[in-house]
């Protein structure tokens, strides 16, 4: 399954001779070329910014099974266009509603525990070459992982996860240059460059996660952990926890350390921090590239996107059939 992300402003998306054509906002400029895409195998299109899409292009994409996700300027999904053929999801919705609470808690413990471990793995990676004596929070995260895997209730699990998240972001603050003004996680809207990048990256990942769940015939509206997110999609928020650090956080830290990102290029106002269009394009490419990066998984070399699809199928088996769920373990 291929993935396309349309960013910036003023592009025109249309159909021509069976292909999807993306015209630039200023076609008279010779150095700006239109993009031609085959709808065959194009599984997901993410759209950020204001663009014109013709109904013929939309219809062509839907007929080929492509999902379209509209993102706001901070990367949060605003809506979806799904092919009618996705309706088998509805068949499983009632079964998901009736999953025993004990099974939901068991799966939630595994997801949260592994998410904490993935945070610790990333922190060990970014701290290993530092010589400034900064404390490494990964050992504390290891302890919290064990507590999460034995939590007796969702409320206890939320408390453990909250503590782990605070320590993780405190550790992340120590490796991000002070010029970025990063002092912890904030959102809706993000108030500094790092949070702007995280939020936008999570928005891209959210679309991929949701598509994987629907392909696995799961309804995004019935979760095992974030069940109180009634007007959102709890299962997406559950499942995404396994992949935030290995996909998005890793890209953000890498780009900052390689000086591909400068805090001065962002626009910060009372309404939030905005990523400039040229950087948004570069960052989007980096996140998509990470999703296509190869990784050793279950004895095979596959991409992160293929791993997400495989994990979604395992999650479906755990939810609907009661099998043990082993979340994705980053190394």
Short mmCIF file of C-alpha atoms in Angstrom, two decimals:
data_model
loop_
_atom_site.label_atom_id
_atom_site.label_comp_id
_atom_site.label_asym_id
_atom_site.label_seq_id
_atom_site.Cartn_x
_atom_site.Cartn_y
_atom_site.Cartn_z
CA UNK A 1 0.00 0.00 0.00
CA UNK A 2 1.37 3.37 -1.07
CA UNK A 3 0.86 6.58 0.89
CA UNK A 4 0.69 10.17 -0.38
CA UNK A 5 0.72 13.37 1.67
CA UNK A 6 -0.37 16.67 0.08
CA UNK A 7 0.87 19.72 2.00
CA UNK A 8 1.12 23.47 1.47
CA UNK A 9 -1.62 25.47 -0.23
CA UNK A 10 -3.26 25.95 -3.61
CA UNK A 11 -2.63 22.61 -5.30
CA UNK A 12 -5.25 21.12 -7.62
CA UNK A 13 -5.92 17.39 -7.52
CA UNK A 14 -7.69 15.99 -10.58
CA UNK A 15 -8.03 12.86 -12.72
CA UNK A 16 -6.53 12.60 -16.19
CA UNK A 17 -6.37 9.44 -18.32
CA UNK A 18 -6.80 7.17 -15.32
CA UNK A 19 -4.08 8.90 -13.28
CA UNK A 20 -4.29 11.28 -10.33
CA UNK A 21 -2.64 14.59 -11.23
CA UNK A 22 -1.47 17.07 -8.58
CA UNK A 23 -0.98 20.48 -10.17
CA UNK A 24 1.25 23.00 -8.35
CA UNK A 25 -0.26 26.35 -7.26
CA UNK A 26 1.87 28.21 -9.84
CA UNK A 27 2.19 25.93 -12.90
CA UNK A 28 3.75 28.74 -14.94
CA UNK A 29 6.96 28.37 -12.95
CA UNK A 30 9.17 26.01 -14.93
CA UNK A 31 10.96 24.52 -11.93
CA UNK A 32 7.67 23.40 -10.35
CA UNK A 33 6.39 20.17 -11.90
CA UNK A 34 3.02 18.49 -11.62
CA UNK A 35 2.90 15.08 -9.94
CA UNK A 36 1.33 12.03 -11.58
CA UNK A 37 0.13 9.12 -9.42
CA UNK A 38 -1.54 5.84 -10.22
CA UNK A 39 -4.52 5.18 -7.93
CA UNK A 40 -3.67 1.47 -8.10
CA UNK A 41 -2.18 0.45 -4.76
CA UNK A 42 -2.56 3.95 -3.29
CA UNK A 43 -4.02 3.08 0.10
CA UNK A 44 -3.99 6.41 1.92
CA UNK A 45 -3.94 10.10 0.97
CA UNK A 46 -3.27 12.66 3.71
CA UNK A 47 -4.29 16.24 2.89
CA UNK A 48 -2.98 19.20 4.89
CA UNK A 49 -3.71 22.79 3.87
CA UNK A 50 -6.25 24.24 1.43
CA UNK A 51 -6.36 22.57 -1.99
CA UNK A 52 -8.89 21.90 -4.76
CA UNK A 53 -9.95 18.28 -5.33
CA UNK A 54 -12.22 17.37 -8.21
CA UNK A 55 -15.03 14.89 -7.65
CA UNK A 56 -13.65 12.72 -10.45
CA UNK A 57 -10.33 12.42 -8.60
CA UNK A 58 -12.08 11.62 -5.32
CA UNK A 59 -14.31 9.06 -7.00
CA UNK A 60 -11.35 7.41 -8.74
CA UNK A 61 -9.48 7.08 -5.44
CA UNK A 62 -12.47 5.67 -3.57
CA UNK A 63 -13.15 3.16 -6.33
CA UNK A 64 -9.60 1.84 -5.94
CA UNK A 65 -10.03 1.45 -2.17
CA UNK A 66 -8.07 4.57 -1.20
CA UNK A 67 -8.86 6.39 2.06
CA UNK A 68 -8.56 10.18 2.30
CA UNK A 69 -7.74 11.93 5.58
CA UNK A 70 -8.06 15.69 6.06
CA UNK A 71 -5.61 17.16 8.59
CA UNK A 72 -5.76 20.57 10.24
CA UNK A 73 -2.71 22.84 10.25
CA UNK A 74 -1.37 21.14 13.39
CA UNK A 75 -1.72 17.62 11.98
CA UNK A 76 -4.89 16.54 13.80
CA UNK A 77 -7.38 14.59 11.64
CA UNK A 78 -10.54 16.56 10.86
CA UNK A 79 -12.36 13.96 8.78
CA UNK A 80 -12.19 10.91 6.53
CA UNK A 81 -13.51 9.71 3.20
CA UNK A 82 -13.77 5.92 3.14
CA UNK A 83 -14.73 3.50 0.37
CA UNK A 84 -18.10 1.80 0.83
CA UNK A 85 -16.32 -1.54 0.77
CA UNK A 86 -14.96 -0.92 4.26
CA UNK A 87 -18.36 -1.89 5.73
CA UNK A 88 -17.17 -5.27 7.17
CA UNK A 89 -15.86 -3.13 10.06
CA UNK A 90 -19.48 -2.69 11.16
CA UNK A 91 -19.86 -6.45 11.52
CA UNK A 92 -17.18 -6.52 14.22
CA UNK A 93 -18.34 -3.39 16.04
CA UNK A 94 -20.93 -5.26 18.12
CA UNK A 95 -18.40 -7.93 19.06
CA UNK A 96 -15.93 -5.23 20.12
CA UNK A 97 -18.61 -3.64 22.31
CA UNK A 98 -19.03 -6.95 24.12
CA UNK A 99 -15.36 -7.76 24.75
CA UNK A 100 -14.99 -8.65 28.46
CA UNK A 101 -13.48 -5.95 30.65
CA UNK A 102 -10.80 -8.37 31.87
CA UNK A 103 -9.64 -8.94 28.29
CA UNK A 104 -9.56 -5.19 27.60
CA UNK A 105 -7.47 -4.58 30.72
CA UNK A 106 -5.04 -7.38 29.82
CA UNK A 107 -4.48 -5.89 26.35
CA UNK A 108 -4.22 -2.35 27.76
CA UNK A 109 -1.55 -3.46 30.25
CA UNK A 110 0.54 -4.91 27.44
CA UNK A 111 0.16 -1.84 25.21
CA UNK A 112 1.00 0.66 27.96
CA UNK A 113 3.86 -1.45 29.30
CA UNK A 114 5.42 -1.77 25.86
CA UNK A 115 4.87 1.92 25.11
CA UNK A 116 6.83 2.76 28.26
CA UNK A 117 9.60 0.36 27.22
CA UNK A 118 9.75 1.98 23.77
CA UNK A 119 10.20 5.35 25.50
CA UNK A 120 13.08 3.89 27.52
CA UNK A 121 14.69 2.44 24.38
CA UNK A 122 14.66 5.84 22.66
CA UNK A 123 16.03 7.60 25.75
CA UNK A 124 18.90 5.11 26.05
CA UNK A 125 19.68 5.67 22.38
CA UNK A 126 19.83 9.46 22.59
CA UNK A 127 21.65 9.51 25.94
CA UNK A 128 24.38 6.95 25.21
CA UNK A 129 26.79 9.39 23.55
CA UNK A 130 26.26 12.30 25.95
CA UNK A 131 29.17 13.25 28.18
CA UNK A 132 27.53 16.04 30.18
CA UNK A 133 26.40 13.94 33.14
CA UNK A 134 22.69 14.43 32.46
CA UNK A 135 20.58 11.84 34.31
CA UNK A 136 19.21 8.96 32.26
CA UNK A 137 15.50 8.37 32.98
CA UNK A 138 15.42 5.00 31.22
CA UNK A 139 15.92 2.95 34.42
CA UNK A 140 12.96 4.63 36.07
CA UNK A 141 10.94 3.93 32.94
CA UNK A 142 11.96 0.26 33.17
CA UNK A 143 10.52 0.14 36.70
CA UNK A 144 7.29 1.80 35.60
CA UNK A 145 6.98 -0.67 32.73
CA UNK A 146 6.88 -3.53 35.22
CA UNK A 147 4.22 -1.77 37.26
CA UNK A 148 2.11 -1.16 34.16
CA UNK A 149 2.15 -4.82 33.20
CA UNK A 150 0.74 -5.77 36.62
CA UNK A 151 -1.75 -2.90 37.09
CA UNK A 152 -5.05 -3.98 38.60
CA UNK A 153 -7.29 -1.39 36.95
CA UNK A 154 -7.47 1.18 34.16
CA UNK A 155 -7.26 4.03 36.67
CA UNK A 156 -4.05 2.59 38.14
CA UNK A 157 -2.70 2.15 34.62
CA UNK A 158 -3.49 5.79 33.77
CA UNK A 159 -1.54 6.91 36.84
CA UNK A 160 1.50 4.82 35.90
CA UNK A 161 1.38 5.97 32.29
CA UNK A 162 1.11 9.62 33.35
CA UNK A 163 4.18 9.30 35.58
CA UNK A 164 6.15 7.58 32.82
CA UNK A 165 5.16 10.23 30.28
CA UNK A 166 6.28 13.07 32.56
CA UNK A 167 9.67 11.45 33.15
CA UNK A 168 10.08 10.69 29.46
CA UNK A 169 9.47 14.28 28.39
CA UNK A 170 11.71 15.54 31.18
CA UNK A 171 14.46 13.35 29.72
CA UNK A 172 13.67 14.58 26.22
CA UNK A 173 13.94 18.18 27.42
CA UNK A 174 17.52 17.46 28.46
CA UNK A 175 18.59 16.51 24.92
CA UNK A 176 16.74 19.26 23.01
CA UNK A 177 18.62 22.59 22.67
CA UNK A 178 17.15 25.32 24.93
CA UNK A 179 16.53 27.56 21.90
CA UNK A 180 13.53 25.37 21.02
CA UNK A 181 11.74 26.34 24.23
CA UNK A 182 10.68 22.76 24.89
CA UNK A 183 9.67 22.12 28.50
CA UNK A 184 7.27 19.22 28.12
CA UNK A 185 4.32 18.09 26.06
CA UNK A 186 1.57 20.55 25.14
CA UNK A 187 -1.01 20.51 22.36
CA UNK A 188 -4.26 21.97 21.01
CA UNK A 189 -2.48 24.09 19.98
CA UNK A 190 1.23 23.25 20.35
CA UNK A 191 3.13 26.21 21.80
CA UNK A 192 6.72 25.50 20.73
CA UNK A 193 8.54 24.03 17.70
CA UNK A 194 9.11 20.56 19.17
CA UNK A 195 5.47 20.13 20.14
CA UNK A 196 4.40 21.44 16.73
CA UNK A 197 6.54 18.76 15.06
CA UNK A 198 5.31 16.03 17.42
CA UNK A 199 1.65 16.93 16.90
CA UNK A 200 1.96 17.09 13.12
CA UNK A 201 3.89 13.82 13.00
CA UNK A 202 1.33 12.09 15.21
CA UNK A 203 -1.39 13.31 12.83
CA UNK A 204 0.34 11.56 9.93
CA UNK A 205 0.86 8.43 12.01
CA UNK A 206 -2.77 8.57 13.19
CA UNK A 207 -4.00 8.23 9.62
CA UNK A 208 -1.75 5.21 9.01
CA UNK A 209 -2.82 3.60 12.30
CA UNK A 210 -6.51 4.10 11.57
CA UNK A 211 -6.17 2.60 8.10
CA UNK A 212 -4.44 -0.48 9.52
CA UNK A 213 -7.22 -1.02 12.07
CA UNK A 214 -9.95 -0.72 9.44
CA UNK A 215 -8.06 -3.14 7.15
CA UNK A 216 -8.01 -5.56 10.10
CA UNK A 217 -11.83 -5.17 10.24
CA UNK A 218 -11.78 -3.34 13.58
CA UNK A 219 -13.96 -0.37 14.44
CA UNK A 220 -11.85 2.57 15.67
CA UNK A 221 -14.68 3.62 18.00
CA UNK A 222 -14.33 0.83 20.59
CA UNK A 223 -11.07 0.93 22.52
CA UNK A 224 -9.55 -1.06 25.35
CA UNK A 225 -7.83 1.75 27.24
CA UNK A 226 -8.91 5.23 26.08
CA UNK A 227 -12.55 4.17 26.30
CA UNK A 228 -13.67 7.57 27.63
CA UNK A 229 -12.72 9.24 24.31
CA UNK A 230 -16.34 8.71 23.26
CA UNK A 231 -16.51 11.39 20.59
CA UNK A 232 -13.16 10.43 19.06
CA UNK A 233 -11.64 7.08 18.07
CA UNK A 234 -10.39 5.34 21.22
CA UNK A 235 -8.87 2.29 19.54
CA UNK A 236 -6.66 4.51 17.36
CA UNK A 237 -5.39 6.26 20.49
CA UNK A 238 -4.74 2.85 22.07
CA UNK A 239 -2.89 1.36 19.11
CA UNK A 240 -0.82 4.43 18.24
CA UNK A 241 0.98 4.24 21.61
CA UNK A 242 3.21 1.43 20.35
CA UNK A 243 4.57 3.53 17.49
CA UNK A 244 4.91 7.15 18.68
CA UNK A 245 8.55 6.85 19.76
CA UNK A 246 9.95 4.53 17.06
CA UNK A 247 8.36 6.50 14.22
CA UNK A 248 7.66 10.16 15.08
CA UNK A 249 9.79 10.99 18.13
CA UNK A 250 12.83 9.36 16.54
CA UNK A 251 12.45 11.54 13.43
CA UNK A 252 12.06 14.75 15.48
CA UNK A 253 15.14 14.07 17.63
CA UNK A 254 17.22 13.05 14.60
CA UNK A 255 16.31 16.15 12.58
CA UNK A 256 17.11 18.45 15.50
CA UNK A 257 20.45 16.79 16.22
CA UNK A 258 21.41 16.95 12.53
CA UNK A 259 20.49 20.65 12.52
CA UNK A 260 17.88 20.09 9.80
CA UNK A 261 15.49 22.11 11.97
CA UNK A 262 16.07 25.60 13.39
CA UNK A 263 13.81 27.10 16.05
CA UNK A 264 13.99 30.49 14.28
CA UNK A 265 12.03 29.27 11.26
CA UNK A 266 8.83 28.64 13.25
CA UNK A 267 6.07 31.19 13.81
CA UNK A 268 5.04 31.34 17.49
CA UNK A 269 1.94 33.32 18.49
CA UNK A 270 -0.81 33.16 21.14
CA UNK A 271 -2.68 30.94 18.66
CA UNK A 272 0.09 28.32 18.71
CA UNK A 273 3.33 27.43 16.94
CA UNK A 274 3.18 26.87 13.19
CA UNK A 275 5.59 24.89 11.03
CA UNK A 276 6.67 26.80 7.90
CA UNK A 277 5.51 25.22 4.64
CA UNK A 278 8.98 24.30 3.36
CA UNK A 279 9.89 22.61 6.65
CA UNK A 280 6.50 20.90 6.80
CA UNK A 281 7.23 19.33 3.42
CA UNK A 282 10.71 18.21 4.54
CA UNK A 283 9.38 16.86 7.83
CA UNK A 284 6.48 15.04 6.20
CA UNK A 285 8.93 13.36 3.82
CA UNK A 286 11.09 12.31 6.79
CA UNK A 287 8.14 10.76 8.64
CA UNK A 288 6.94 8.92 5.52
CA UNK A 289 10.50 7.74 4.88
CA UNK A 290 10.63 6.40 8.43
CA UNK A 291 7.40 4.49 7.84
CA UNK A 292 9.06 2.86 4.82
CA UNK A 293 12.29 2.09 6.71
CA UNK A 294 13.20 -1.59 6.97
CA UNK A 295 13.15 -3.36 10.31
CA UNK A 296 13.67 -6.92 11.53
CA UNK A 297 10.28 -8.20 12.63
CA UNK A 298 9.24 -11.77 13.34
CA UNK A 299 12.31 -13.07 11.52
CA UNK A 300 11.68 -11.01 8.38
CA UNK A 301 12.80 -7.65 7.00
CA UNK A 302 9.72 -5.46 6.58
CA UNK A 303 8.79 -1.77 6.72
CA UNK A 304 7.27 -0.02 9.71
CA UNK A 305 4.02 0.32 7.77
CA UNK A 306 3.91 -3.44 7.23
CA UNK A 307 4.59 -3.94 10.94
CA UNK A 308 1.66 -1.67 11.80
CA UNK A 309 -0.62 -3.72 9.52
CA UNK A 310 0.60 -6.99 11.06
CA UNK A 311 0.14 -5.71 14.61
CA UNK A 312 -3.39 -4.56 13.78
CA UNK A 313 -4.26 -8.10 12.69
CA UNK A 314 -2.80 -9.48 15.93
CA UNK A 315 -4.82 -6.94 17.91
CA UNK A 316 -7.99 -8.03 16.10
CA UNK A 317 -7.30 -11.66 17.04
CA UNK A 318 -6.69 -10.68 20.66
CA UNK A 319 -9.86 -8.59 20.88
CA UNK A 320 -12.23 -10.89 19.05
CA UNK A 321 -10.76 -14.35 19.71
CA UNK A 322 -9.06 -13.87 23.07
CA UNK A 323 -5.50 -14.67 21.95
CA UNK A 324 -2.53 -13.11 23.74
CA UNK A 325 -1.49 -9.72 22.34
CA UNK A 326 2.21 -8.89 22.14
CA UNK A 327 2.71 -5.22 21.15
CA UNK A 328 5.50 -3.98 18.89
CA UNK A 329 8.83 -3.89 20.73
CA UNK A 330 11.29 -1.29 19.46
CA UNK A 331 14.98 -2.10 19.83
#
